[in-house]
C-alpha positions as a printed NumPy array, in Angstrom:
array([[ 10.04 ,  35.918,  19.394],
       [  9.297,  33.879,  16.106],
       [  5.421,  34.39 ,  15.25 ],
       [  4.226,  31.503,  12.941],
       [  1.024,  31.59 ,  10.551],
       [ -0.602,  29.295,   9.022],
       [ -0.963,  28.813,   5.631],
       [ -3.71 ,  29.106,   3.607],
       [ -3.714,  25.956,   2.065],
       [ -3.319,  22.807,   3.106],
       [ -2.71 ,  21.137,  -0.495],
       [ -0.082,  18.385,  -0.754],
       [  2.931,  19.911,  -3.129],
       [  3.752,  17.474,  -5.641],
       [  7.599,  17.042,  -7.565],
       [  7.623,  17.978, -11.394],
       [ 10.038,  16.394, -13.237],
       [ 11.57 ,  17.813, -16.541],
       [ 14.286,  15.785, -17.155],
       [ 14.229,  11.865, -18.103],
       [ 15.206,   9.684, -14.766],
       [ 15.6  ,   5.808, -14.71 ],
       [ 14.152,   3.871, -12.394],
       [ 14.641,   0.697, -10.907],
       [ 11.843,  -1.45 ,  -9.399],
       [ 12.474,  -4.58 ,  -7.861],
       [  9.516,  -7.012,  -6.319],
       [ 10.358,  -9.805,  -4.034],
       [  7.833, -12.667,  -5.102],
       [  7.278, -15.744,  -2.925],
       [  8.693, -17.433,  -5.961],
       [ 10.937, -15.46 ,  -7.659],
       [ 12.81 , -11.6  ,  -7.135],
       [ 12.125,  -9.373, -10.355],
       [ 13.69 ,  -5.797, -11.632],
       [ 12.732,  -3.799, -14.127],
       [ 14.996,  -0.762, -15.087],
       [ 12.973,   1.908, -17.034],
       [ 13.917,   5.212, -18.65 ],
       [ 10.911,   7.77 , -17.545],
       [  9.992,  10.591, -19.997],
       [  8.151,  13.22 , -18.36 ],
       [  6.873,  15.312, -20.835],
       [  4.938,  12.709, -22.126],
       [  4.578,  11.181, -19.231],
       [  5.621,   7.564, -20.658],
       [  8.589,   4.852, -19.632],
       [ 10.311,   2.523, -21.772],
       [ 12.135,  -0.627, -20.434],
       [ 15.67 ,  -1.091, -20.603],
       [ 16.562,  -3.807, -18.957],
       [ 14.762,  -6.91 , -17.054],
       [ 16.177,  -9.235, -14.399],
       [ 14.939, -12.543, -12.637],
       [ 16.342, -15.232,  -9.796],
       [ 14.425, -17.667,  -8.95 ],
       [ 14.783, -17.354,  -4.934],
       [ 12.063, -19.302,  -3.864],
       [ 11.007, -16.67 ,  -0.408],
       [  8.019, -18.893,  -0.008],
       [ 10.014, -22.072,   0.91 ],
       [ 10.021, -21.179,   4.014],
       [ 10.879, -22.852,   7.539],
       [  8.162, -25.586,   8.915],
       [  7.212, -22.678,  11.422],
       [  6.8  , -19.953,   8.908],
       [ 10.587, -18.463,   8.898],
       [ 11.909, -17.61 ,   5.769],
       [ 15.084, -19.875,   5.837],
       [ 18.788, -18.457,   6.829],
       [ 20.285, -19.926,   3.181],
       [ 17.16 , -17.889,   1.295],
       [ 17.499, -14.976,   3.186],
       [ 21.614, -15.3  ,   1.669],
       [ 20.713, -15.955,  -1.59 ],
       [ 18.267, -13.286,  -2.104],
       [ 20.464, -10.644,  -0.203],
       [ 23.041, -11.463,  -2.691],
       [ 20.219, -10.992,  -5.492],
       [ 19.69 ,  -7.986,  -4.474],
       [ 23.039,  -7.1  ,  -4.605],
       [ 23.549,  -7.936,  -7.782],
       [ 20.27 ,  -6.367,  -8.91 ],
       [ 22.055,  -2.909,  -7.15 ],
       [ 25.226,  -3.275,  -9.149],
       [ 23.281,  -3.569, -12.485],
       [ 20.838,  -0.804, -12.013],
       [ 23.792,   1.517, -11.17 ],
       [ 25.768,   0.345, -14.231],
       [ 22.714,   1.301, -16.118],
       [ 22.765,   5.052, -14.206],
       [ 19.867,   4.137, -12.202],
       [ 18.868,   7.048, -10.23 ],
       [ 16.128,   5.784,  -8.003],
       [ 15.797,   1.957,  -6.972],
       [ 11.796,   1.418,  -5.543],
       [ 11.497,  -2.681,  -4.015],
       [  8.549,  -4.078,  -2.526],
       [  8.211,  -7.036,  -1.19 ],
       [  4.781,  -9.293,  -0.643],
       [  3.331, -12.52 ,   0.298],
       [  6.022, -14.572,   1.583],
       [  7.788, -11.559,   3.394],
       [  4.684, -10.578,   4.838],
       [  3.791, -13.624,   6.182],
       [  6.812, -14.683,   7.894],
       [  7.476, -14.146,  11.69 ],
       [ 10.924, -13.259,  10.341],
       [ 10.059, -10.968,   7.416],
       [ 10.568,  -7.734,   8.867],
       [ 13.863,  -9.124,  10.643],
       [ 15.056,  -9.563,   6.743],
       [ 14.048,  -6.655,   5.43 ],
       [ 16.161,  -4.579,   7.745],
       [ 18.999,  -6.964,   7.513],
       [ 18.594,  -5.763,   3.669],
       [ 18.066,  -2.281,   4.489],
       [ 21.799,  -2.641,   6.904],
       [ 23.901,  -4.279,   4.349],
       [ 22.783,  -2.943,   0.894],
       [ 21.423,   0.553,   1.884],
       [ 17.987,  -0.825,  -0.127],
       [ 14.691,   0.333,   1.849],
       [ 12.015,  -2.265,   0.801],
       [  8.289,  -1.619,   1.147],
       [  6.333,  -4.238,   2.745],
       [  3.031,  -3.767,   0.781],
       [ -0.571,  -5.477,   1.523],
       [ -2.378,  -7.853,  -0.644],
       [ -4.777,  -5.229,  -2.248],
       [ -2.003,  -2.741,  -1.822],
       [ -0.431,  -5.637,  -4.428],
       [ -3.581,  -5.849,  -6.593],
       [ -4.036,  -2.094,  -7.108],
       [ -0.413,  -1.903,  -8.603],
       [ -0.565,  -5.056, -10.458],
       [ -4.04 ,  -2.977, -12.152],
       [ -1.504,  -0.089, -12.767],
       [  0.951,  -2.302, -14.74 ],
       [ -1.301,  -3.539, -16.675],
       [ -2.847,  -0.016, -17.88 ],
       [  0.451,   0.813, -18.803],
       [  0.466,  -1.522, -21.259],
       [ -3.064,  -2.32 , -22.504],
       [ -5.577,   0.142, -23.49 ],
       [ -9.311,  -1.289, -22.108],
       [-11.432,   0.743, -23.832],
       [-13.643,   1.371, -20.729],
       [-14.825,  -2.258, -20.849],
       [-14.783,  -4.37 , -18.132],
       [-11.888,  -6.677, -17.663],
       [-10.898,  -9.443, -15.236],
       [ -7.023,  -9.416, -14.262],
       [ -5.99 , -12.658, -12.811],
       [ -2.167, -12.185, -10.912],
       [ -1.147, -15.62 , -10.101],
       [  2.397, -15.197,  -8.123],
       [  3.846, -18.042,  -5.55 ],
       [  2.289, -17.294,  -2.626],
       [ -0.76 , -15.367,  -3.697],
       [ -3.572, -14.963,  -6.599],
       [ -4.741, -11.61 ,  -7.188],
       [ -8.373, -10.775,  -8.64 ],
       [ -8.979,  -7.344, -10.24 ],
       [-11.527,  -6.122, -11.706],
       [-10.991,  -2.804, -13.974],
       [-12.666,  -0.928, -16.756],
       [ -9.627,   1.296, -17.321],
       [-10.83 ,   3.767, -14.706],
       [-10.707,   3.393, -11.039],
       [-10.641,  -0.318,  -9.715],
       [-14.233,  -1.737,  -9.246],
       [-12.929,  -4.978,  -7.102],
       [ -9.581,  -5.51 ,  -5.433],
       [ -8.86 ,  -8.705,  -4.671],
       [ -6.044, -11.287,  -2.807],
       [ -6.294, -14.72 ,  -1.948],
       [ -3.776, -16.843,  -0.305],
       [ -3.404, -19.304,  -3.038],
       [ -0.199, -19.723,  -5.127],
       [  1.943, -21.872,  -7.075],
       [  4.72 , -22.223,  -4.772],
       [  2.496, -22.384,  -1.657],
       [ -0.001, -25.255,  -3.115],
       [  2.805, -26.963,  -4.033],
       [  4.735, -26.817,  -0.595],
       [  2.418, -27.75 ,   1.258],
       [  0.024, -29.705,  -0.953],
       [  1.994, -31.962,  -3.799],
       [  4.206, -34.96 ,  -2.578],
       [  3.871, -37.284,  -5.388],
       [  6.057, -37.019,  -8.701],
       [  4.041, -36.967, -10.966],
       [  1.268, -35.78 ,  -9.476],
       [ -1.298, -38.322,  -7.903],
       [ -4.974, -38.34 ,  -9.056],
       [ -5.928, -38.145,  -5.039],
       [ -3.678, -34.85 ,  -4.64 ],
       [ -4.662, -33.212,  -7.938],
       [ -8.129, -33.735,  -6.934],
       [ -7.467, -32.417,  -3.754],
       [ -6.026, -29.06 ,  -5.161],
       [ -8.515, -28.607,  -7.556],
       [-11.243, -28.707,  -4.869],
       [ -9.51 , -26.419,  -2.578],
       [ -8.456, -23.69 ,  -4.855],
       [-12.237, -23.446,  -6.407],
       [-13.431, -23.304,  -2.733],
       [-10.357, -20.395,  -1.793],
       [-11.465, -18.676,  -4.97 ],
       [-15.562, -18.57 ,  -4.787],
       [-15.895, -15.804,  -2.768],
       [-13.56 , -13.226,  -4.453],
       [-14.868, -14.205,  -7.691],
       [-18.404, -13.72 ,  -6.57 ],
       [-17.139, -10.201,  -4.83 ],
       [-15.653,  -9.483,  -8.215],
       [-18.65 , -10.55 , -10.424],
       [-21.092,  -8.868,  -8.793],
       [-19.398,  -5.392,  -9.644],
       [-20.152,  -5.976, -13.042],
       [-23.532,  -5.132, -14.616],
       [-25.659,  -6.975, -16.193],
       [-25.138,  -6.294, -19.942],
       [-21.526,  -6.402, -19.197],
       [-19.425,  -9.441, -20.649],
       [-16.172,  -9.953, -18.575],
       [-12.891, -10.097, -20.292],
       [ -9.876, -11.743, -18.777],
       [ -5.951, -10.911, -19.   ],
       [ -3.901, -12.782, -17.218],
       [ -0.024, -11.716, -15.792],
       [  2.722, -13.206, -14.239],
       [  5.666, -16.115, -14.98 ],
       [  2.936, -19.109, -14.599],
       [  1.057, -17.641, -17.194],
       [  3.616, -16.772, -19.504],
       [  5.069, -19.844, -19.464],
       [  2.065, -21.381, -20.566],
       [  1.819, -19.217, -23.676],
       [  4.952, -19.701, -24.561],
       [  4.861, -23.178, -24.354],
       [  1.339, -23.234, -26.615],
       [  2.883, -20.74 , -28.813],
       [  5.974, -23.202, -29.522],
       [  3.136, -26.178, -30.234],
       [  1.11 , -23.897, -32.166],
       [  3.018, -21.553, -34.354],
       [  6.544, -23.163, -33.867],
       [  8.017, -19.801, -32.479],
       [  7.183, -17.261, -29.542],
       [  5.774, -14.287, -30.312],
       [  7.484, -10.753, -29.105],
       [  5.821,  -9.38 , -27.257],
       [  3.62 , -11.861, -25.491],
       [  0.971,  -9.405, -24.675],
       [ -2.21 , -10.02 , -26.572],
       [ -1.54 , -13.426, -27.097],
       [ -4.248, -15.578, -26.476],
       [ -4.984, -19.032, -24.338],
       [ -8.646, -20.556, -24.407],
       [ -9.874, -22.914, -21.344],
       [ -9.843, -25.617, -23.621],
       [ -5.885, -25.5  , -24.969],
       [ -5.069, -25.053, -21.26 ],
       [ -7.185, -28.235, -20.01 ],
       [ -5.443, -30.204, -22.437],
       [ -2.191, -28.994, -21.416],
       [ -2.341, -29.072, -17.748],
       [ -4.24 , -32.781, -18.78 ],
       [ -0.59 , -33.592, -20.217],
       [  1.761, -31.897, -17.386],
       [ -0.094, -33.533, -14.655],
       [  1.057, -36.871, -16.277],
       [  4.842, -35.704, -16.447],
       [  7.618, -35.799, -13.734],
       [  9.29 , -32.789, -13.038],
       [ 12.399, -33.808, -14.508],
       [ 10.3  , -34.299, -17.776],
       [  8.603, -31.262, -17.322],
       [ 11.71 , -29.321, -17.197],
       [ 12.54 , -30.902, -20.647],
       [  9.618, -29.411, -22.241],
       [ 11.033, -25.846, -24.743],
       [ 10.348, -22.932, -22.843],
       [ 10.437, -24.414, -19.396],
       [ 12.61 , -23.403, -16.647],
       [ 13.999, -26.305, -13.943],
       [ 12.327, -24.109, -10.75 ],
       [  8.962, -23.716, -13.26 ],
       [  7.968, -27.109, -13.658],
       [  8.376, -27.935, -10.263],
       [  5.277, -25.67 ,  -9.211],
       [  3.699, -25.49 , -12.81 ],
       [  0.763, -27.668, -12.531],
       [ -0.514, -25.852,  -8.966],
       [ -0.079, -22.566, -11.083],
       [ -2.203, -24.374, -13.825],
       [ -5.075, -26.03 , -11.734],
       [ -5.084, -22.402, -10.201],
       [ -5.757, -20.565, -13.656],
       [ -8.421, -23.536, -14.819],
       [-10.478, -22.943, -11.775],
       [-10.381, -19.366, -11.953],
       [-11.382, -19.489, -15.29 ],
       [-14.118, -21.474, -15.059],
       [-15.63 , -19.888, -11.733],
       [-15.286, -16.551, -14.325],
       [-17.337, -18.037, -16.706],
       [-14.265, -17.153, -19.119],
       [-13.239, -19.657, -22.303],
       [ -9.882, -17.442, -22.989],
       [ -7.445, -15.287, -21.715],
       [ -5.143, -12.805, -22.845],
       [ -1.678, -12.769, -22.041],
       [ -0.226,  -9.448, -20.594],
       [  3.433,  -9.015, -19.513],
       [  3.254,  -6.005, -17.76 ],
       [  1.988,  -6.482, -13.841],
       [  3.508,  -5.493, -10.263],
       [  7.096,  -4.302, -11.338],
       [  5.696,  -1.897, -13.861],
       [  2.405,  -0.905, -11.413],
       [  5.767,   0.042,  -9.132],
       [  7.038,   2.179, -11.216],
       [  3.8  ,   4.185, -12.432],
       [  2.668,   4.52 ,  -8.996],
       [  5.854,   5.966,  -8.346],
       [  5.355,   8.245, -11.581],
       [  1.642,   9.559, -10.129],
       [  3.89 ,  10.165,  -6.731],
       [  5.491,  12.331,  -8.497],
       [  3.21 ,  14.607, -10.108],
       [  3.966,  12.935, -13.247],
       [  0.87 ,  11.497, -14.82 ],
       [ -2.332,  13.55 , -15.115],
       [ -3.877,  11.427, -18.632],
       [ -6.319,   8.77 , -18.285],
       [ -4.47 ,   7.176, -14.648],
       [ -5.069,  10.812, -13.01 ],
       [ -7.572,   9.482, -10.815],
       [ -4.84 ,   7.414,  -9.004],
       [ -2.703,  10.163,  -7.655],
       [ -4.84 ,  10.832,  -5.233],
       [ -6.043,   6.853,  -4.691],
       [ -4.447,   7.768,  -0.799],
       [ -7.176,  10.103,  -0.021],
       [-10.404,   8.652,  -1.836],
       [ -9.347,   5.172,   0.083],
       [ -8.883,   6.901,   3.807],
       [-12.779,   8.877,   2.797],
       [-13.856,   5.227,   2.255],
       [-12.771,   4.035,   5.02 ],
       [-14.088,   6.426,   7.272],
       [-17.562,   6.554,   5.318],
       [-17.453,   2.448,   6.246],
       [-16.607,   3.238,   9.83 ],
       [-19.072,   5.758,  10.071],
       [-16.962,   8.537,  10.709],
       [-18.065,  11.89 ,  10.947],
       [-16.462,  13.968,   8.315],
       [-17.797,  17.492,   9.281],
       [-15.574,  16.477,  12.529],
       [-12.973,  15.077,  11.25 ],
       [-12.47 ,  17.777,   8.57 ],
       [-12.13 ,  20.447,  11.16 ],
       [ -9.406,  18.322,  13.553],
       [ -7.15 ,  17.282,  10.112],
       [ -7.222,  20.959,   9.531],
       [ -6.135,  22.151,  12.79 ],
       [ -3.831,  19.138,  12.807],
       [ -2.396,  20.271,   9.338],
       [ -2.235,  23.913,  10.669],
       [  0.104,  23.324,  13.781],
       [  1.655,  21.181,  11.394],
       [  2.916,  23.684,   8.962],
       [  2.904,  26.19 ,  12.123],
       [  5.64 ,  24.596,  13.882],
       [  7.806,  22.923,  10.906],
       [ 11.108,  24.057,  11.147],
       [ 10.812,  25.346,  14.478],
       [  9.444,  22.63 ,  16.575],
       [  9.659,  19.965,  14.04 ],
       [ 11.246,  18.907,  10.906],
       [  9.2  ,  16.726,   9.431],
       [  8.107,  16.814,   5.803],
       [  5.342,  16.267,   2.918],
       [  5.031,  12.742,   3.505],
       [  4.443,  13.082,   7.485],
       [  2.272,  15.748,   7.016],
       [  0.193,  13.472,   4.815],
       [  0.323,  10.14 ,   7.707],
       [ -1.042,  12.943,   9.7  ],
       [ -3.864,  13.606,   7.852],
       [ -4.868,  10.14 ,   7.27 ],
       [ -4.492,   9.549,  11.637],
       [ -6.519,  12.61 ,  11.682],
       [ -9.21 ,  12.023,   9.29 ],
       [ -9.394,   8.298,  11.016],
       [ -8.78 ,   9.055,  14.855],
       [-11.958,   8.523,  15.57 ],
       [-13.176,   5.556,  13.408],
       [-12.815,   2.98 ,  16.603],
       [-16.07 ,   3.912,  18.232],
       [-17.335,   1.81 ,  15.433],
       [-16.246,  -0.821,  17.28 ],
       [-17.216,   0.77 ,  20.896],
       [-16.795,   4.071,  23.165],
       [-14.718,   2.267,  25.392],
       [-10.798,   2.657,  24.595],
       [-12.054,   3.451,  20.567],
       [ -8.664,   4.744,  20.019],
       [ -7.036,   1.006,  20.008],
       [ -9.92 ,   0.058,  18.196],
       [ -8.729,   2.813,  15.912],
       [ -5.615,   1.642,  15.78 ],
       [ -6.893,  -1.704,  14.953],
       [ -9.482,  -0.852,  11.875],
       [ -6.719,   0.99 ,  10.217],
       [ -4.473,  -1.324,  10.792],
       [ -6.525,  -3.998,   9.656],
       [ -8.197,  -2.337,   6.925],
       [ -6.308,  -2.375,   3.864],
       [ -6.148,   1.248,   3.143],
       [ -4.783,   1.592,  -0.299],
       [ -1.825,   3.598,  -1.661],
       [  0.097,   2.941,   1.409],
       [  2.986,   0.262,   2.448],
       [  2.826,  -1.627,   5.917],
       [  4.989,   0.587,   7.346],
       [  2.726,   3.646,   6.684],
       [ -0.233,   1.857,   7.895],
       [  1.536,   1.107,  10.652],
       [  2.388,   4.683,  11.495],
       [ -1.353,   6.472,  10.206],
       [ -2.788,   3.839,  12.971],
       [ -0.49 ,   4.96 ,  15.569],
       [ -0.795,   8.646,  15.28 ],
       [ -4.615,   7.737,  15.194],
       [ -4.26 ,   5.396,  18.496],
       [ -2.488,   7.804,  20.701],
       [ -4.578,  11.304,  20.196],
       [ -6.17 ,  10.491,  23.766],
       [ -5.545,   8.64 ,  27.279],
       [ -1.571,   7.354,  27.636],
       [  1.346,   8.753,  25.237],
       [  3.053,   6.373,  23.197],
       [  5.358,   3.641,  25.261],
       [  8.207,   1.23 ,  24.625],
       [  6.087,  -1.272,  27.315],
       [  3.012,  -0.82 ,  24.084],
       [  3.422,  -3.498,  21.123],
       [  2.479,  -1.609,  18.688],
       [  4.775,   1.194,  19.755],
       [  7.877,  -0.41 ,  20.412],
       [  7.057,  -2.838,  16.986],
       [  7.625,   0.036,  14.642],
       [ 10.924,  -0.441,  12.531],
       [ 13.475,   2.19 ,  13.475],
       [ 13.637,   4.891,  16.426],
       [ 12.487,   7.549,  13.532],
       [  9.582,   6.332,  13.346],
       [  9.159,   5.684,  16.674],
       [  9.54 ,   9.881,  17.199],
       [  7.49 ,  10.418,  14.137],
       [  4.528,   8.679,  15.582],
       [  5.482,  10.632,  19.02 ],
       [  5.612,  14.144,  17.763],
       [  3.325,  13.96 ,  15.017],
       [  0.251,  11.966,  17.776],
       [  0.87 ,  15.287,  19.975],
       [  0.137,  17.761,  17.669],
       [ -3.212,  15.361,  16.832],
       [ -3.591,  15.629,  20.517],
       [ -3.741,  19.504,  20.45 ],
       [ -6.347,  19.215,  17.102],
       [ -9.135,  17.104,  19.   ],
       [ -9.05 ,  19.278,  21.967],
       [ -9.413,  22.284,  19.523],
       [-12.83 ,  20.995,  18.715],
       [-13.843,  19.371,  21.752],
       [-17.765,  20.129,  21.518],
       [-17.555,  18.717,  17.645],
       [-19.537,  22.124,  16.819],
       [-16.029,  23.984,  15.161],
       [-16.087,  26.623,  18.215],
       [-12.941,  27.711,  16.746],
       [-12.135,  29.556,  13.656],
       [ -8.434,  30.549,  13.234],
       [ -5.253,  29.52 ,  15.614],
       [ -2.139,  31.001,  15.23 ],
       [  1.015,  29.659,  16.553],
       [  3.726,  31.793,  18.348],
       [  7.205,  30.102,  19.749],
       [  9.03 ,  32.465,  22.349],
       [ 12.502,  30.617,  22.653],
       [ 13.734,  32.46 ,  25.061],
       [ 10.9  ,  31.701,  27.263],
       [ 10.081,  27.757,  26.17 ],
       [  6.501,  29.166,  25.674],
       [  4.501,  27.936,  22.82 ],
       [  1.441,  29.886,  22.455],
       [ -2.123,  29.514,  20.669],
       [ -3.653,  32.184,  19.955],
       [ -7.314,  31.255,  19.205],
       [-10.724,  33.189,  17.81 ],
       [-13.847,  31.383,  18.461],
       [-16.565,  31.249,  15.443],
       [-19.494,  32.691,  17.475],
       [-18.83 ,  35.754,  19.469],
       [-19.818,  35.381,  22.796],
       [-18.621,  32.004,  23.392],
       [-15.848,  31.973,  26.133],
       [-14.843,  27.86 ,  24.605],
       [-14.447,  26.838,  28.021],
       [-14.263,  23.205,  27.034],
       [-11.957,  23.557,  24.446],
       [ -9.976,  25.226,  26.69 ],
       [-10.257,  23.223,  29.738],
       [ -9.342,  19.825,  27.432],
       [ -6.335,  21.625,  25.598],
       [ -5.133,  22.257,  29.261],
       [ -5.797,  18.427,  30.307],
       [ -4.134,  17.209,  26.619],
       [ -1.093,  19.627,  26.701],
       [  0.937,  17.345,  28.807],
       [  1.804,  15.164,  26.117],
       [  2.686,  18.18 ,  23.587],
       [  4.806,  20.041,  26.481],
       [  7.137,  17.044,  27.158],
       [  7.65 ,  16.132,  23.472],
       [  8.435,  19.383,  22.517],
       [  9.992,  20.506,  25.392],
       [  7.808,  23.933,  25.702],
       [  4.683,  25.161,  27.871],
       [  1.599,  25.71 ,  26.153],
       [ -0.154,  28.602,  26.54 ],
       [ -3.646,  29.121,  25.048],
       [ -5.471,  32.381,  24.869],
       [ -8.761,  32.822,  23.239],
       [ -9.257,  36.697,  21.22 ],
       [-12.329,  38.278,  20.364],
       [-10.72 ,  39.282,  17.088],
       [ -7.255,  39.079,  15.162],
       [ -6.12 ,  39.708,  12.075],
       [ -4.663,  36.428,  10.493],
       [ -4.826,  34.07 ,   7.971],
       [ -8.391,  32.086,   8.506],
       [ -7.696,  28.191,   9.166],
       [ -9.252,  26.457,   6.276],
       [-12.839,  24.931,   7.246],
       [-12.215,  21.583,   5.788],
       [ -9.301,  19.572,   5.406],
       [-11.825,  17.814,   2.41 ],
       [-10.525,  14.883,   0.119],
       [-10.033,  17.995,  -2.65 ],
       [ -7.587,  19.341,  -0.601],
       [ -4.934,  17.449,  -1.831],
       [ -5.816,  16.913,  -5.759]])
């Protein structure tokens, strides 16, 4: 007989580093595939860069039906590669890749990302436009102190802009908008140089894709505030360094600080729009693949700018690649300065979202702490699973309920749905994918191959994850089936040699025979039984002496 009890807390541990480590982080752009190899320090807790690297892969031109092509999918598989080859001559420990926009987007994106995942051994995260945003905001922190004054950040990558507004605390507005230099100019530009019709044309469209998340991001700030804008990414660089060359007759190192007014880039973009792109690529400081999408990237910027109410911009080279790497740092227990708020950005956003959803916390608290208690109850016994499961099962927990929001009537797939669909930051597609899951199967059928969502999910791990780790959710709602916390403490006891898995529960009020709870963990234990191959057993005691289950499984739980 093995008798399991819970622990008392329910805190998430977190790795402490005391040796340096390099990194690698690698972003697959809709134009372009980046890596940045850094040397962490710890004790500080500061990186420095070693080593940058850039192809020009073009993901975003994709397939007139949305595929990314076979030949793109080659070239940037053998980027990658090559990008492995020189991170482990530099002794990279860890490579971290994400991938946005353009992988997102395409029917065939996920198809890719395994095939990259099969022949390099390279796990990339598939990460959400404000997933995107939030680590471009990191980047930039890392290398630009803001003094606790408002500032605009203005990402503008191939297939996507991103808006962020950021005081050098938490983000005030997150923003993505499916405007970019390689996507305007795809679908958009057919004239060389550009026409007056089509230039018209873009201008007009990417002020009317950009008014509303410039209005969402302007009316965060107050009104004795005075925005300040940085801008990131290769369209914007380029620009500077091709005003620099005019200007000064050399480029400054480092670009960041150096500043653009509206004006210099009207005039510029004024000239470019007149060139070819073979002239364009002539121009110092110009790449071939640049000028071909340079004056969408441009029109972009001006019209940002302007809806800002901005005449300048600062340049800033630090954006997605480095956000990578510092959210990988606050992962990992290893900032607690002025970014400490972020390392638990996971948690605040899943409280958000069920605040939005009107969720009921009191609830919610009490079935993510039974859910965390058989969770740590049965690891190693019935399970295996780890820190970063136990977290997903939190976040299903805390969220289960959130589709009644929607409507009684099957609210878990409207559960499954909200989360799915609602951007929670901190977390890649795949983990969204997985938090909505548990959430969607805590009641009514257990998770199916016949069930999209189900039979969607990217390997048969997570397929069982979602499984095992949605049964034990089960169990946790019908532990607090009146909503009123009828039960204080569970412990857990596993008799092998029987296949009996026993809860042994104490109610809060004395008195109180739980008869619901009891009746709905016998109608819910089907699920658990077969998954775990056990019978459940549930007895309810007057009185035990055990470790108390903690009342809430709050936000704080985890700083």
């Amino acid at each position: 007989m093995v008798n399991l009890v819970s622990a008392s807390s329910i805190s998430l541990p977190t790795v402490v580093m005391q040796q340096e480590k390099i990194l690698a982080a690698i972003d697959l752009g809709t134009n372009s595939l980046h890596m940045v190899v850094v040397r962490i320090k710890p004790e500080l807790p500061t990186f420095s860069i070693i080593a940058r690297e850039k192809d020009t892969v073009r993901l975003g031109d994709r397939t007139t039906d949305g595929n990314l092509k076979p030949e793109v999918i080659e070239r940037a598989i053998a980027t990658l590669g090559r990008f492995q080859e020189i991170a482990r001559s530099l002794n990279a420990d860890t490579i971290v890749a994400v991938a946005t926009s353009a992988v997102r987007e395409s029917p065939n994106g996920k198809e890719f990302l395994q095939q990259v995942k099969n022949e390099l051994d390279l796990n990339v995260d598939l990460i959400s436009g404000q997933e995107e945003a939030r680590r471009i905001y990191l980047g930039v922190l890392s290398a630009m102190e803001l003094n606790s004054h408002p500032h605009g950040i203005i990402d503008i990558g191939g297939g996507s802009t991103e808006l962020i507004l950021g005081d050098s605390h938490e983000p005030r507005s997150l923003s993505s908008t499916k405007v970019g230099a390689v996507r305007l100019s795809s679908e958009f530009v057919t004239t060389d140089p550009i026409s007056n019709a089509e230039f018209q044309f873009l201008q007009a469209y990417v002020r009317g894709m950009l008014e509303r998340p410039v209005e969402e991001l302007l009316a965060k700030l107050q009104p004795d505030e005075k925005l300040r804008l940085l801008g990131t990414s290769g369209t914007i660089e380029t620009l500077a360094v091709i005003h620099a060359r005019e200007k000064l007759g050399m480029v400054p190192s480092p670009l960041t600080g150096y500043q653009l007014s509206l004006k210099d880039l009207r005039e510029i973009l004024n000239h470019l729009r007149k060139l070819s792109y073979a002239e364009r690529a002539a121009i110092p400081g110009m790449s071939d693949r640049r000028s071909e999408i340079i004056v969408a990237g441009l029109i972009i910027l001006q019209e940002a700018m302007m809806l800002l109410g901005a005449d300048s911009i600062t340049i800033c080279e630090r954006a997605l690649r480095e956000g990578v790497i510092v959210d990988w740092m606050l992962t990992h227990g290893l900032i607690e300065d002025r970014l400490r708020y972020q390392g638990s950005v996971r948690q605040r956003s899943v409280i958000r979202t069920a605040q939005k959803y009107q969720v009921k916390l009191e609830y919610s608290d009490r079935v993510a702490a039974f859910a965390l208690s058989l969770f740590d109850q049965t690891q190693g016994v019935l399970h295996n699973w780890g820190t970063e499961e136990r977290e997903l099962l939190w976040a299903g927990a805390i969220l289960h309920n959130c589709g009644h929001f929607v409507s009684h009537s099957s609210h878990h797939k409207h559960s499954y749905y909200l989360i799915r669909n609602g951007e929670l930051l901190g977390y890649t597609e795949t983990e969204l994918e997985l938090i909505a899951n548990i959430a969607r199967y805590h009641r009514r059928s257990a998770p199916k191959k016949k069930h999209d969502n189900y039979r969607n999910l990217p390997t048969k791990q997570h397929r069982q994850t979602v499984s095992q780790l949605s049964a034990l959710l089960r169990i946790a709602v019908a532990l607090d089936r009146r909503q009123i916390g009828a039960i204080a403490q569970v412990r857990c006891e596993y008799r092998p040699e029987a296949q009996e898995f026993h809860l042994w529960l104490t109610p809060s009020q004395p008195g109180d025979d739980c008869a619901l709870e009891l009746w709905s963990l016998d109608y819910k234990k089907d699920v658990f039984e077969a998954e775990y191959n056990v019978k459940l057993i549930a007895t309810l005691k007057a009185s035990e002496s055990q470790i108390e289950l903690p009342q809430h499984a709050s936000l704080n739980s985890f700083d």
